[in-house]
CSV table of C-alpha atoms and ligand atoms in Angstrom, one decimal:
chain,number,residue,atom,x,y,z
A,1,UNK,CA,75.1,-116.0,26.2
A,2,UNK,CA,75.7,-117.3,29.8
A,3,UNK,CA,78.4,-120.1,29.9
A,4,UNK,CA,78.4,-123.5,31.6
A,5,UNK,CA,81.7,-123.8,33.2
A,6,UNK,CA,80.9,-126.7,35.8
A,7,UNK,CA,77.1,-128.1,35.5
A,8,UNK,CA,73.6,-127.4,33.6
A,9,UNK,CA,72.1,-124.5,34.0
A,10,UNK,CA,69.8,-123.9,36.9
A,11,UNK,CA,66.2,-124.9,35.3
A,12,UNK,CA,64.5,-121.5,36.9
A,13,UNK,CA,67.3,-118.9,36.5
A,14,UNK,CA,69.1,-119.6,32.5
A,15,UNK,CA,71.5,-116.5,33.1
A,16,UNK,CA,73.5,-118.1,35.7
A,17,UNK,CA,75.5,-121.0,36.1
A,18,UNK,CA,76.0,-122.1,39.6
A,19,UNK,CA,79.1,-124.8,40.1
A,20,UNK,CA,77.7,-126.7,43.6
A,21,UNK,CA,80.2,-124.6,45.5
A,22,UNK,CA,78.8,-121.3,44.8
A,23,UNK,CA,75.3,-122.8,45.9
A,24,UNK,CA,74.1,-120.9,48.9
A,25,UNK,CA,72.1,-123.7,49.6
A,26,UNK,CA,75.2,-125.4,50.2
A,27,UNK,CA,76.2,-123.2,53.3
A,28,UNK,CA,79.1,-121.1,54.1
A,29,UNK,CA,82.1,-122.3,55.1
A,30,UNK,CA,83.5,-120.2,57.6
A,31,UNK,CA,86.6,-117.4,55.8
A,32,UNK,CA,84.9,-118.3,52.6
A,33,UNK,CA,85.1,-116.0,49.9
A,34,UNK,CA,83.1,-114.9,46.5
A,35,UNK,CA,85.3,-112.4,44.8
A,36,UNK,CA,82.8,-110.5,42.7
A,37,UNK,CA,84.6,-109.3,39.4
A,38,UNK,CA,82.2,-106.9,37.2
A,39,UNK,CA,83.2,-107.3,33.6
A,40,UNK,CA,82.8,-105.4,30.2
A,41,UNK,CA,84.4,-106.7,27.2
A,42,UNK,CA,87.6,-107.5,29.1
A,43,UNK,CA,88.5,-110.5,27.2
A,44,UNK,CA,91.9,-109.6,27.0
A,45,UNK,CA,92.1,-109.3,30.8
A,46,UNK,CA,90.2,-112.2,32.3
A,47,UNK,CA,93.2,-115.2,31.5
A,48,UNK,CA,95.9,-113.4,33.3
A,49,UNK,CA,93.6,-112.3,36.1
A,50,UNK,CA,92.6,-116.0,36.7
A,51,UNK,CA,96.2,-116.5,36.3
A,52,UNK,CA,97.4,-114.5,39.0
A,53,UNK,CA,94.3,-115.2,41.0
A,54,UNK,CA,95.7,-119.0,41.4
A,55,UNK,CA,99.0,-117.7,42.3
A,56,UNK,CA,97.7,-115.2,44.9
A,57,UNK,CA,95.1,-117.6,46.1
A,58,UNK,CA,96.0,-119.6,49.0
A,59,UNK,CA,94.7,-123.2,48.6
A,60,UNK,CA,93.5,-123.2,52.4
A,61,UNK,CA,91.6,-120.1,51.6
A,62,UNK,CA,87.7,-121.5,49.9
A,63,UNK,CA,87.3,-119.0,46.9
A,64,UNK,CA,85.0,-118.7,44.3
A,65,UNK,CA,85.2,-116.3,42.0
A,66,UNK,CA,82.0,-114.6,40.2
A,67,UNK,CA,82.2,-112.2,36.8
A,68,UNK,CA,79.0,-110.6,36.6
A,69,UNK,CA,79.5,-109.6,32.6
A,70,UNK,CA,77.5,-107.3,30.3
A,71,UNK,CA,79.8,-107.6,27.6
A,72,UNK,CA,78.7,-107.3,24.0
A,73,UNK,CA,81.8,-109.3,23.2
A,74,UNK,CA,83.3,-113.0,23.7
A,75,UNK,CA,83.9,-112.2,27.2
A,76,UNK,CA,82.2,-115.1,29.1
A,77,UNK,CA,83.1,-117.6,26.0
A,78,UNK,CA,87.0,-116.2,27.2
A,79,UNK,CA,86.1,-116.4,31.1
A,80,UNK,CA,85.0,-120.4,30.1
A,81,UNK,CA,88.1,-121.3,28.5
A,82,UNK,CA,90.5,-119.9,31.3
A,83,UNK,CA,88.3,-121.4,34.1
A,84,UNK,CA,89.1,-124.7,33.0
A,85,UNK,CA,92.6,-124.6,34.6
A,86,UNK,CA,91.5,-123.0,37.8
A,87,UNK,CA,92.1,-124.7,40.8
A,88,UNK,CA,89.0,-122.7,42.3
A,89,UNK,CA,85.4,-122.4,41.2
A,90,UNK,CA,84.2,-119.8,38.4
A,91,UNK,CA,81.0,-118.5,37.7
A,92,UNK,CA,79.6,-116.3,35.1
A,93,UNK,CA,76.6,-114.5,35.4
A,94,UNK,CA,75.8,-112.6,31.8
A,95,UNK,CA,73.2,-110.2,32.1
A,96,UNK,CA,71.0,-109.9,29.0
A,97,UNK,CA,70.2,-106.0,30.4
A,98,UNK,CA,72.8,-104.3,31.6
A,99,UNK,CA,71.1,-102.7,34.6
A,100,UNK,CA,72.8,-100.1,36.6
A,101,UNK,CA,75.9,-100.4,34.7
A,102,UNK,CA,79.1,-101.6,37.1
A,103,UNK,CA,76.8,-100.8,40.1
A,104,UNK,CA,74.0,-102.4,39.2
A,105,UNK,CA,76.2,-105.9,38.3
A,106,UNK,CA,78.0,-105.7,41.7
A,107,UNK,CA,74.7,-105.6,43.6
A,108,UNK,CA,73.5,-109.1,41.2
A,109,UNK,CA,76.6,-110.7,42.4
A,110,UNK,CA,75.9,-109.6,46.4
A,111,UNK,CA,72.8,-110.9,46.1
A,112,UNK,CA,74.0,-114.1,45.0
A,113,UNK,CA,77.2,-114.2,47.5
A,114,UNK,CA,76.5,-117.0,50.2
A,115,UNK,CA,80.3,-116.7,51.9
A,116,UNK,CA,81.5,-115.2,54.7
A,117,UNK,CA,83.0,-112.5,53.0
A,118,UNK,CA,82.9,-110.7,49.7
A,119,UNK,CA,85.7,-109.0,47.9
A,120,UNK,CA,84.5,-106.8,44.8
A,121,UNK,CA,87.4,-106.3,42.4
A,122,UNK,CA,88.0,-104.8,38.6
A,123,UNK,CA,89.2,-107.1,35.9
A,124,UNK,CA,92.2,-105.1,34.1
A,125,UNK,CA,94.6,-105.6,36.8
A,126,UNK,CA,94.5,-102.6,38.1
A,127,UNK,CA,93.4,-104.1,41.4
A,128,UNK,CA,96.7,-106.2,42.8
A,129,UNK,CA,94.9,-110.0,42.3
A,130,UNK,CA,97.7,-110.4,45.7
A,131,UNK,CA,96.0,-108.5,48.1
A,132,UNK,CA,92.7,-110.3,47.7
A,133,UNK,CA,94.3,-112.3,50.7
A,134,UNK,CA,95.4,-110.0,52.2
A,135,UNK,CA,92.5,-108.2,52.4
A,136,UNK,CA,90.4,-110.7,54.0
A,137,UNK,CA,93.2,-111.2,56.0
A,138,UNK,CA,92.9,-108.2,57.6
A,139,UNK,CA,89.1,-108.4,58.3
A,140,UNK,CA,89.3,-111.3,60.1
A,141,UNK,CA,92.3,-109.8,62.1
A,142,UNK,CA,91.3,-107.0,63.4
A,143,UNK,CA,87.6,-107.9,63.1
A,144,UNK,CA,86.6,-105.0,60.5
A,145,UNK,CA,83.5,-105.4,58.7
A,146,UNK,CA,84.8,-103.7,56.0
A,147,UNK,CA,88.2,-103.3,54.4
A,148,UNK,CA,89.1,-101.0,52.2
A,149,UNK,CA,92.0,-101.5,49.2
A,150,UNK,CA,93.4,-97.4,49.7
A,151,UNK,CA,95.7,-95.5,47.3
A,152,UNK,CA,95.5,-92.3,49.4
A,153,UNK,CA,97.2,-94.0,52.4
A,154,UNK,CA,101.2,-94.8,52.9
A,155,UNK,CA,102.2,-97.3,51.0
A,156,UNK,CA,99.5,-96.8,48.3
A,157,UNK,CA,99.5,-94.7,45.2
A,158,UNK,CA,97.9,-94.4,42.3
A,159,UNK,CA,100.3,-95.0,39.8
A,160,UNK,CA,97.8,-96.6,37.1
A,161,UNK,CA,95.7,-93.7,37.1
A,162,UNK,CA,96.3,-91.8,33.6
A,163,UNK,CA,96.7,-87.9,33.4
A,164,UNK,CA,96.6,-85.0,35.8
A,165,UNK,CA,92.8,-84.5,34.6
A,166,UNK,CA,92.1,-88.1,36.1
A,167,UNK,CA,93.7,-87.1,39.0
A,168,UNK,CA,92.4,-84.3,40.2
A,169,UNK,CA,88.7,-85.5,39.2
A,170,UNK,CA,89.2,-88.4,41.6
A,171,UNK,CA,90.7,-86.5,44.0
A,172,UNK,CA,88.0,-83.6,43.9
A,173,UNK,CA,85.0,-86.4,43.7
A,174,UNK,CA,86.7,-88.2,47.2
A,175,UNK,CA,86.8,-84.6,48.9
A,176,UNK,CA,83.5,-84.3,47.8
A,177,UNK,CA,81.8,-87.4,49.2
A,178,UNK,CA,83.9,-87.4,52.7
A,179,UNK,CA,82.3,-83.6,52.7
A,180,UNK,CA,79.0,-85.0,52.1
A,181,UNK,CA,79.1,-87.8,54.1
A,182,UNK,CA,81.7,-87.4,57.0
A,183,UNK,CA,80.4,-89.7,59.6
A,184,UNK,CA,79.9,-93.1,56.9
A,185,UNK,CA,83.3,-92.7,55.6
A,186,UNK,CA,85.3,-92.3,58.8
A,187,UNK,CA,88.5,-94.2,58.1
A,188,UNK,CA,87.7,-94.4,54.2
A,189,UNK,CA,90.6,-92.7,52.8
A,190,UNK,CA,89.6,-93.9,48.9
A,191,UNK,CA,85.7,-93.9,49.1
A,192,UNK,CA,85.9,-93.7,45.2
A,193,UNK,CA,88.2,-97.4,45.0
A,194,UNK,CA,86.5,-100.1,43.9
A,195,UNK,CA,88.5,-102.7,45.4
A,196,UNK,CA,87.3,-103.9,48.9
A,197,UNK,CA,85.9,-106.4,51.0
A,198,UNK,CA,83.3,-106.9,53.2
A,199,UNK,CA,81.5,-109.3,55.2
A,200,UNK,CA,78.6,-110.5,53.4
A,201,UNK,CA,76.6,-110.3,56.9
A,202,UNK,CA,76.4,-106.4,56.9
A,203,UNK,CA,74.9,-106.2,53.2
A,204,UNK,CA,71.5,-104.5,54.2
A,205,UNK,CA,68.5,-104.8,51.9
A,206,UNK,CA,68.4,-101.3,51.7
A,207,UNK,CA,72.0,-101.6,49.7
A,208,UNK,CA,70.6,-104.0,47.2
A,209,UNK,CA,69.0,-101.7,45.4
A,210,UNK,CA,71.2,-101.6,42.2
A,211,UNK,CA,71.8,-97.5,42.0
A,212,UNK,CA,75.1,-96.3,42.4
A,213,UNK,CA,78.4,-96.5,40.2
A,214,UNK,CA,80.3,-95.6,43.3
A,215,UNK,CA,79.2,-99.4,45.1
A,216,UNK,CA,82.0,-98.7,48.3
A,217,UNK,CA,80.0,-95.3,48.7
A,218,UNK,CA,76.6,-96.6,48.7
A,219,UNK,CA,77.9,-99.9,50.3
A,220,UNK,CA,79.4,-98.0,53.2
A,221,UNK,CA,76.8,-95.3,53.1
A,222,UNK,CA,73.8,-97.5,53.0
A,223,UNK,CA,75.3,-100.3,55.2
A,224,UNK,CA,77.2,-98.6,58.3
A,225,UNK,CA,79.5,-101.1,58.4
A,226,UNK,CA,81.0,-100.5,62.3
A,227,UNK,CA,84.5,-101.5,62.1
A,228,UNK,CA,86.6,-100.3,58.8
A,229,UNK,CA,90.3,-101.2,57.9
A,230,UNK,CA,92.3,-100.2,55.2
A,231,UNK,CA,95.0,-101.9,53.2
A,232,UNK,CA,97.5,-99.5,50.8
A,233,UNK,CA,97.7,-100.5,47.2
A,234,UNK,CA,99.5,-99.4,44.3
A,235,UNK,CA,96.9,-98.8,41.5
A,236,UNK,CA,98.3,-100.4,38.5
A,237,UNK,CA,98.2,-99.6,34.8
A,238,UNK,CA,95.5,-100.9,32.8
A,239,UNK,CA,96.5,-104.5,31.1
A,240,UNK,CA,94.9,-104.5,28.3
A,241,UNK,CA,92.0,-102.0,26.6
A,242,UNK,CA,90.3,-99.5,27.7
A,243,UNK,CA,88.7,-97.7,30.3
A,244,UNK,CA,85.0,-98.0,30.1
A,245,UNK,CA,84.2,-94.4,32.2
A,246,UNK,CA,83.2,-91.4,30.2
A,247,UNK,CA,82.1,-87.6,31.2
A,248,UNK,CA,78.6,-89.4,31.7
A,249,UNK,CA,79.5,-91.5,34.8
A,250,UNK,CA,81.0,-88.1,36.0
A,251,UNK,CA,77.2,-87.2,36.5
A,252,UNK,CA,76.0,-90.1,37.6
A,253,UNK,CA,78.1,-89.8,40.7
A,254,UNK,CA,76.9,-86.4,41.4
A,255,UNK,CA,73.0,-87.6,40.7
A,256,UNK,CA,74.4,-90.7,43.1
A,257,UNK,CA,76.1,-88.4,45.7
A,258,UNK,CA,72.8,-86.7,45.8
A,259,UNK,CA,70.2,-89.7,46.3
A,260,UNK,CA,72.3,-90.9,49.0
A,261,UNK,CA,72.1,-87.9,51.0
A,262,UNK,CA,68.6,-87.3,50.3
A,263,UNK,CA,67.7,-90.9,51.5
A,264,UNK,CA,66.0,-89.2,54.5
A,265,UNK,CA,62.6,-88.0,54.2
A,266,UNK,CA,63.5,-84.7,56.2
A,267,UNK,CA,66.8,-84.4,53.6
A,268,UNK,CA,64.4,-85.1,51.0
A,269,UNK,CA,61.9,-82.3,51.6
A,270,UNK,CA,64.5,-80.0,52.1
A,271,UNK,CA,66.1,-80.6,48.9
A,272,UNK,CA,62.5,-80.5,47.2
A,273,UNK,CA,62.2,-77.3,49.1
A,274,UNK,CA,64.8,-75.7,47.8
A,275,UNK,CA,64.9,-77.1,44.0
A,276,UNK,CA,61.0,-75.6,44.7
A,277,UNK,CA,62.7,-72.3,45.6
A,278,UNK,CA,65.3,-72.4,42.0
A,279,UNK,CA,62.2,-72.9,40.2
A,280,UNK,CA,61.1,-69.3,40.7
A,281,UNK,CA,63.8,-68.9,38.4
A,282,UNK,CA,62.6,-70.2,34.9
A,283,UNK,CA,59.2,-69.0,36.0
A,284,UNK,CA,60.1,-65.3,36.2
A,285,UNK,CA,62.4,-65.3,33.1
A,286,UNK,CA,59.3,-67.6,31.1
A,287,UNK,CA,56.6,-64.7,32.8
A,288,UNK,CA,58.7,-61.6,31.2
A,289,UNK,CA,59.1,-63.4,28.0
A,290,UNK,CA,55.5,-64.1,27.2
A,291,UNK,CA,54.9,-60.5,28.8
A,292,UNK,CA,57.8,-59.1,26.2
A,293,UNK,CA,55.7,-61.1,23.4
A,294,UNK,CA,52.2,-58.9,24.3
A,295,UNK,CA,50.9,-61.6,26.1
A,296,UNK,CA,48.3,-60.5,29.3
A,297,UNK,CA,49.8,-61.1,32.4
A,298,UNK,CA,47.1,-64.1,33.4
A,299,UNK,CA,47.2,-66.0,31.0
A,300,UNK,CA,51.2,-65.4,30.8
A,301,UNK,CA,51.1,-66.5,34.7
A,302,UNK,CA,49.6,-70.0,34.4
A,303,UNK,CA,51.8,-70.8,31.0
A,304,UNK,CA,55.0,-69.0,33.0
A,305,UNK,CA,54.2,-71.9,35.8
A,306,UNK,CA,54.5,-74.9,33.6
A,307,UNK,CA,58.3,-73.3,32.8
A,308,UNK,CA,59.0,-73.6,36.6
A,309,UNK,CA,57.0,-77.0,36.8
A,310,UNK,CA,59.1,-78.6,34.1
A,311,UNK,CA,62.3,-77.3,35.7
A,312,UNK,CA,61.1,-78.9,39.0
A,313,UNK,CA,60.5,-82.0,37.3
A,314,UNK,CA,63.6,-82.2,35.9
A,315,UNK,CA,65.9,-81.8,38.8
A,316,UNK,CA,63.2,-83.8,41.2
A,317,UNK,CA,63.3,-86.7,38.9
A,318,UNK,CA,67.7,-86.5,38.3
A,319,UNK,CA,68.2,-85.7,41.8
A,320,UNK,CA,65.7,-86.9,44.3
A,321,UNK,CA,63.8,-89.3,43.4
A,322,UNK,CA,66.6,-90.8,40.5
A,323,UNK,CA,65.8,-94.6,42.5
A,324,UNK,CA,62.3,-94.4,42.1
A,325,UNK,CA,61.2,-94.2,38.5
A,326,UNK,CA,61.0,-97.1,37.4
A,327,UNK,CA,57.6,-98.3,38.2
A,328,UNK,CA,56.3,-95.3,36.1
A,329,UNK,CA,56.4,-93.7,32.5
A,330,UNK,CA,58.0,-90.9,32.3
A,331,UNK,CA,55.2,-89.4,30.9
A,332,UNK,CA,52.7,-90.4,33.6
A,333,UNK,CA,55.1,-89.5,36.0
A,334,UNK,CA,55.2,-85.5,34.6
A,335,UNK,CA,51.3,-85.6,34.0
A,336,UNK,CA,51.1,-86.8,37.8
A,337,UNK,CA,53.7,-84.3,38.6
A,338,UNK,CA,52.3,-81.0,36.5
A,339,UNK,CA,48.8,-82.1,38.0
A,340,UNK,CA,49.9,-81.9,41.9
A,341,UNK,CA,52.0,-78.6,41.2
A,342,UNK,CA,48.9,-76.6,39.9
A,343,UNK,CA,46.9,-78.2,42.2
A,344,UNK,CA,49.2,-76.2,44.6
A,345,UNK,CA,48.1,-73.2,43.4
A,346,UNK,CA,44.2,-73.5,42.9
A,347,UNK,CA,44.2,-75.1,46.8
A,348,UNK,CA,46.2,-71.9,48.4
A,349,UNK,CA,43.7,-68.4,47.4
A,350,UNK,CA,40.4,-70.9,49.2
A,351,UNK,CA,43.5,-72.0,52.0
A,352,UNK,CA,43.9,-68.7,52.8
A,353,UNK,CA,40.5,-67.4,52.5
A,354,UNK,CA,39.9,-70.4,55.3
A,355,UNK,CA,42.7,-68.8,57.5
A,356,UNK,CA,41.3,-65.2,57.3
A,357,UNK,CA,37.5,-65.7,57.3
A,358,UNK,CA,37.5,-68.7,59.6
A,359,UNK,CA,40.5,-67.9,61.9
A,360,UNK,CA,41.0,-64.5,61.9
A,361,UNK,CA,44.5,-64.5,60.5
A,362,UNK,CA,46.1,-61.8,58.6
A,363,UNK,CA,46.4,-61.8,55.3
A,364,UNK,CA,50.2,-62.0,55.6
A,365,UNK,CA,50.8,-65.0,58.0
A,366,UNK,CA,48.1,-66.4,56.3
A,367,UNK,CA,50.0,-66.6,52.6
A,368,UNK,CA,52.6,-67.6,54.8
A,369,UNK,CA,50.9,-70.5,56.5
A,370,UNK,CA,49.5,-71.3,53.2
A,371,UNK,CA,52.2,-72.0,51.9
A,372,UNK,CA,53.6,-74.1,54.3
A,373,UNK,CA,51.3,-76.6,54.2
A,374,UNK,CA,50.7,-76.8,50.4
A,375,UNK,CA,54.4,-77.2,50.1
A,376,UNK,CA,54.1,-80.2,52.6
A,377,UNK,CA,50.9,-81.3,51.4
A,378,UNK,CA,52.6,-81.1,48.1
A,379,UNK,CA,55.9,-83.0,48.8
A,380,UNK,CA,53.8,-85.6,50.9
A,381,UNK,CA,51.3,-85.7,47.7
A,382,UNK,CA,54.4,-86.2,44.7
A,383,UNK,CA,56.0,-88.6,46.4
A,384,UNK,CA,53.1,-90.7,47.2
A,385,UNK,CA,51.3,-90.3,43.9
A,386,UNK,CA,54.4,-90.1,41.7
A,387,UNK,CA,57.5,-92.2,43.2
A,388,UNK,CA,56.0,-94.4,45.8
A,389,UNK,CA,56.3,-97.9,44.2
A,390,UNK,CA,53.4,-99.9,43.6
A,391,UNK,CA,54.1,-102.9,44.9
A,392,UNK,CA,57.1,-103.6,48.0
A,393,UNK,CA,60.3,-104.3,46.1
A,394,UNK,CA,61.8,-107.9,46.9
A,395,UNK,CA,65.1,-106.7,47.6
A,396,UNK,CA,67.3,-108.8,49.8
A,397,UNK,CA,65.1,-111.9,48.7
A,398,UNK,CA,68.2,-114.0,49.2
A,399,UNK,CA,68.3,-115.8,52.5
A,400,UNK,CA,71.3,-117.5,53.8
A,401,UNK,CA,71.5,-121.1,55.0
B,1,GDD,N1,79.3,-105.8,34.4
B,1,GDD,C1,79.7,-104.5,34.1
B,1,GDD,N2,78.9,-103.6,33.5
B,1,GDD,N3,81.0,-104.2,34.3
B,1,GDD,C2,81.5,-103.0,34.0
B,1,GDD,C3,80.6,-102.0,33.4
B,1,GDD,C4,79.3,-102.4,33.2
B,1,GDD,O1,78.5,-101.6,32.7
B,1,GDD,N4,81.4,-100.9,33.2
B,1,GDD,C5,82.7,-101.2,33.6
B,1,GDD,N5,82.7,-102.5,34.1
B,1,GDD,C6,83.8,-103.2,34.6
B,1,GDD,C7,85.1,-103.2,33.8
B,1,GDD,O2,85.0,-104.2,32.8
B,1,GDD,C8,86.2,-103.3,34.8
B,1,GDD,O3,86.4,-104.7,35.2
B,1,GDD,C9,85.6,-102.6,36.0
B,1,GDD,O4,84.2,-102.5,35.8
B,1,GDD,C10,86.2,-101.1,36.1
B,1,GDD,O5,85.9,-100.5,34.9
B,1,GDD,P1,87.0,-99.5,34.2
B,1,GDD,O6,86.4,-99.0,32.9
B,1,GDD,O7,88.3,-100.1,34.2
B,1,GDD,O8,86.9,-98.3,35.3
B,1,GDD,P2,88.1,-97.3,35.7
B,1,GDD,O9,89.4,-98.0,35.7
B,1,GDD,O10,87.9,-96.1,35.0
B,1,GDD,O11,87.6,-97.0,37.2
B,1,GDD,C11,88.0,-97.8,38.2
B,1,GDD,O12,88.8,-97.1,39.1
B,1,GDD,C12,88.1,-96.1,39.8
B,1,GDD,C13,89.1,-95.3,40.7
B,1,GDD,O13,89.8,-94.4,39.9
B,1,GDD,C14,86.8,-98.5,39.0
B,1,GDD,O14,87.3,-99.4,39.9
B,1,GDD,C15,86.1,-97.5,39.8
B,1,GDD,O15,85.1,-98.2,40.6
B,1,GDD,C16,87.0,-96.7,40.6
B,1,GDD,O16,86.3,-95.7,41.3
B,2,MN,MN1,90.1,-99.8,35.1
C-alpha cells in the first residue's frame, strides 16, 4: 500500500503520494535535487539512511528524496514513520507490479523527477549517504552531465563487496560492457555502480523505457551524456539483510548488454543474421535424428526446420527483440514468427526460378541472391509483423515546467 507522508493522494494517480515540493508543476529550483532510492524490503535500512541523509544533506541544498518500493513487506509503512522527522521532503512511490525489477523502478522515479538533477542511490548503505553532495557538487563544478560514484578509481574501493566470486563477476561484467561499448563509457571506470547522478535535462525518451538492471549502462548508453565526472567511493558493507541479486540478474545483464548493442537496425540484422546462421545447428542435428528414426528425408526436412525455427525464436526473442514483447502473446508472437520463417523457404525455389528464367542468372548467384533478399525481406517482415508495437509508446510523457 502506498503511504501518505505529506498530503492526499493525487485523485488520478493512487500509487503515489506527491508532497507539493516534489510537484513538477511546481518548477525546479535551480541545484535541486530528487534522490531516487529503489527499495525492496529494506525496512531495516531505510531509518538510518534518512538518518544520515539529514546529516549529509546540506540545508541550502533543496532535496527531495523518492523510494520507488516493490516490497512485499512493511517497507513504505517504515519509510512513513522515519519521514516524519526529516527536515527534507519524502515520497513513496509503491508499485503494485514490480516491472523491470530495480531498472524498471528507477526509470518510474526519472520520469517523475522535475529537479535539476537526479541522484539514484541503493538503500543498505552501501552507497556513502555523504557523497550525495558531493556528487552534485561536482556536476555543477566542472559542468559534467553525468557523475559517476567509482570504486575502480583512487580513493575508491570496494570494500562491501562480499567474496572473491563477487569480485571477479563484477569485475569481468565492467570489462565486458567497456568492450562492448567503448565510446558511451569513456571516463566510466564503474559502469556496473549504481550510485550516480545526472542532470535530469539529458534523460532521453529513448532511456525511459524501463529495460535494464544495469540503469548507469543504459542511462549512459542510451543518453550520451557529453561531459562525465567521477567521484571515488568506498563501497560499504551491507547494513542490514540481504542482497536481493541472484544468478538470474547475471543473465539479465548479458540479455541487457545485448539489446543495447543491437539498438541499431544495421546491429540488429546482423545479430539476426548470425543467430539465423547458429540455427543451422539444431536443424542438422533435428534432420539426422528423424533420418536415424526411418523417417524420409522430406518430410524429415520441413519437421528438421521447425527445430531451427524454435531455436531462432528463442534467442531472437532473449536477445534481440527482449524490449519488444510485450504488446504480444508469446504464442502469437511464435505462430507469427514460425509463419514468416517457412514462408522464407516456399518464397526462395519461385525467387530463384525468377532470377534464372527472367534474368538469366546462374543457378548459383541466383540461390545466392535469393537468399539475400529473403533474409532481408525476412528480418524487415519479423520485426514489423512480430515486435513492432502497435500503438507509439508514451514514453517521456512527462514535460517539465
Ligand atoms: N524497487 C525495487 N525493485 N528495488 C529493488 C529491486 C526491485 O526489484 N531489487 C533490488 N532493489 C533495491 C534494493 O532494495 C537496494 O536498495 C538496491 O536496489 C540494490 O539492491 P541490492 O540487492 O543491495 O543489490 P547489490 O548490492 O547486490 O547490487 C548493488 O551493487 C552493484 C555493484 O556491485 C546495486 O547497486 C547494483 O546496481 C550494482 O551494480
Ligand atoms: Mn546492496
Amino acid at each position: 500500500m502506498s503511504e501518505d507522508v505529506w498530503s492526499p493522494p493525487a485523485p488520478n494517480d493512487p500509487e503515489l503520494v506527491i508532497p507539493a515540493e516534489l510537484d513538477p508543476a511546481a518548477g525546479a529550483a535551480p541545484g535541486s535535487v530528487t534522490l531516487i532510492v529503489p527499495t525492496f524490503n529494506e525496512a531495516g535500512n531505510v531509518p538510518e539512511l534518512l538518518r544520515r541523509l539529514g546529516e549529509a544533506l546540506p540545508a541550502h541544498l533543496p532535496c527531495e528524496v523518492l523510494f520507488v518500493d516493490d516490497s512485499t513487506d512493511d517497507t513504505p509503512a517504515v519509510i512513513e514513520k522515519a519521514a516524519a522527522n526529516c527536515p527534507f521532503p519524502v515520497a513513496v512511490l509503491h508499485r503494485a507490479d514490480a516491472e523491470g525489477g530495480l531498472g524498471g523502478a528507477v526509470v518510474e522515479g526519472v520520469q517523475r523527477a522535475a529537479t535539476d538533477w537526479i541522484v539514484v542511490m541503493d538503500a543498505d548503505l552501501q552507497h556513502p549517504p555523504h557523497l550525495v553532495p558531493e556528487l552534485v557538487g561536482e556536476g555543477i563544478r566542472t559542468g559534467a552531465d553525468l557523475v559517476v560514484a567509482s570504486r575502480y578509481i583512487s580513493g575508491g574501493s570496494r570494500a562491501g563487496l562480499a567474496g572473491g566470486y563477487r569480485i571477479a563477476v563484477s569485475r569481468g561484467a565492467t570489462w565486458l560492457a567497456k568492450g562492448l561499448f567503448p565510446r558511451a563509457l569513456r571516463g566510466i571506470s564503474d559502469p556496473m555502480s549504481g550510485f550516480f547522478a545526472m542532470r535530469r535535462s539529458v534523460v532521453t525518451a529513448d532511456a525511459l523505457r524501463p529495460l535494464g538492471y544495469k540503469i548507469l549502462l543504459e542511462l549512459a548508453v542510451r543518453c550520451r551524456p557529453a561531459e562525465v565526472a567521477e567521484v571515488p567511493f568506498v563501497f560499504q558493507d551491507r547494513y542490514s539483510g540481504e542482497s536481493k541479486s541472484t544468478a538470474r540478474e547475471g543473465l539479465r545483464f548479458l540479455a541487457h548488454l545485448a539489446a543495447l548493442r543491437s539498438a541499431h537496425p544495421l546491429a540488429r540484422m546482423a545479430g539476426f543474421g548470425l543467430i539465423g546462421l547458429s540455427g543451422f545447428v539444431p536443424n542438422l542435428a533435428a534432420l539426422w535424428l528423424l533420418m536415424g528414426a526411418g523417417m524420409h528425408y522430406l518430410p524429415a526436412e520441413i519437421v528438421a526446420n521447425q527445430a531451427g525455427v524454435l531455436w531462432n525464436f528463442v534467442l531472437i526473442e532473449v536477445l534481440l527483440f527482449r524490449d519488444r514483447r510485450r504488446h504480444r502473446h508469446w504464442a502469437d508472437r511464435i505462430g507469427r514468427f514460425a509463419l514468416l520463417a517457412n514462408a522464407d523457404l516456399v518464397l526462395r525455389i519461385p525467387l530463384i526460378a525468377v532470377f534464372v528464367a527472367q534474368f538469366g542468372m546462374a543457378v548459383l548467384p541466383a540461390t545466392a541472391l535469393a537468399l539475400v533478399t529473403t533474409f532481408v525481406l525476412r528480418f524487415a517482415a519479423t520485426e514489423a509483423l512480430v515486435y513492432l508495437p502497435r500503438k507509439p509508446r508514451t514514453a517521456g510523457r512527462h514535460t517539465r515546467s
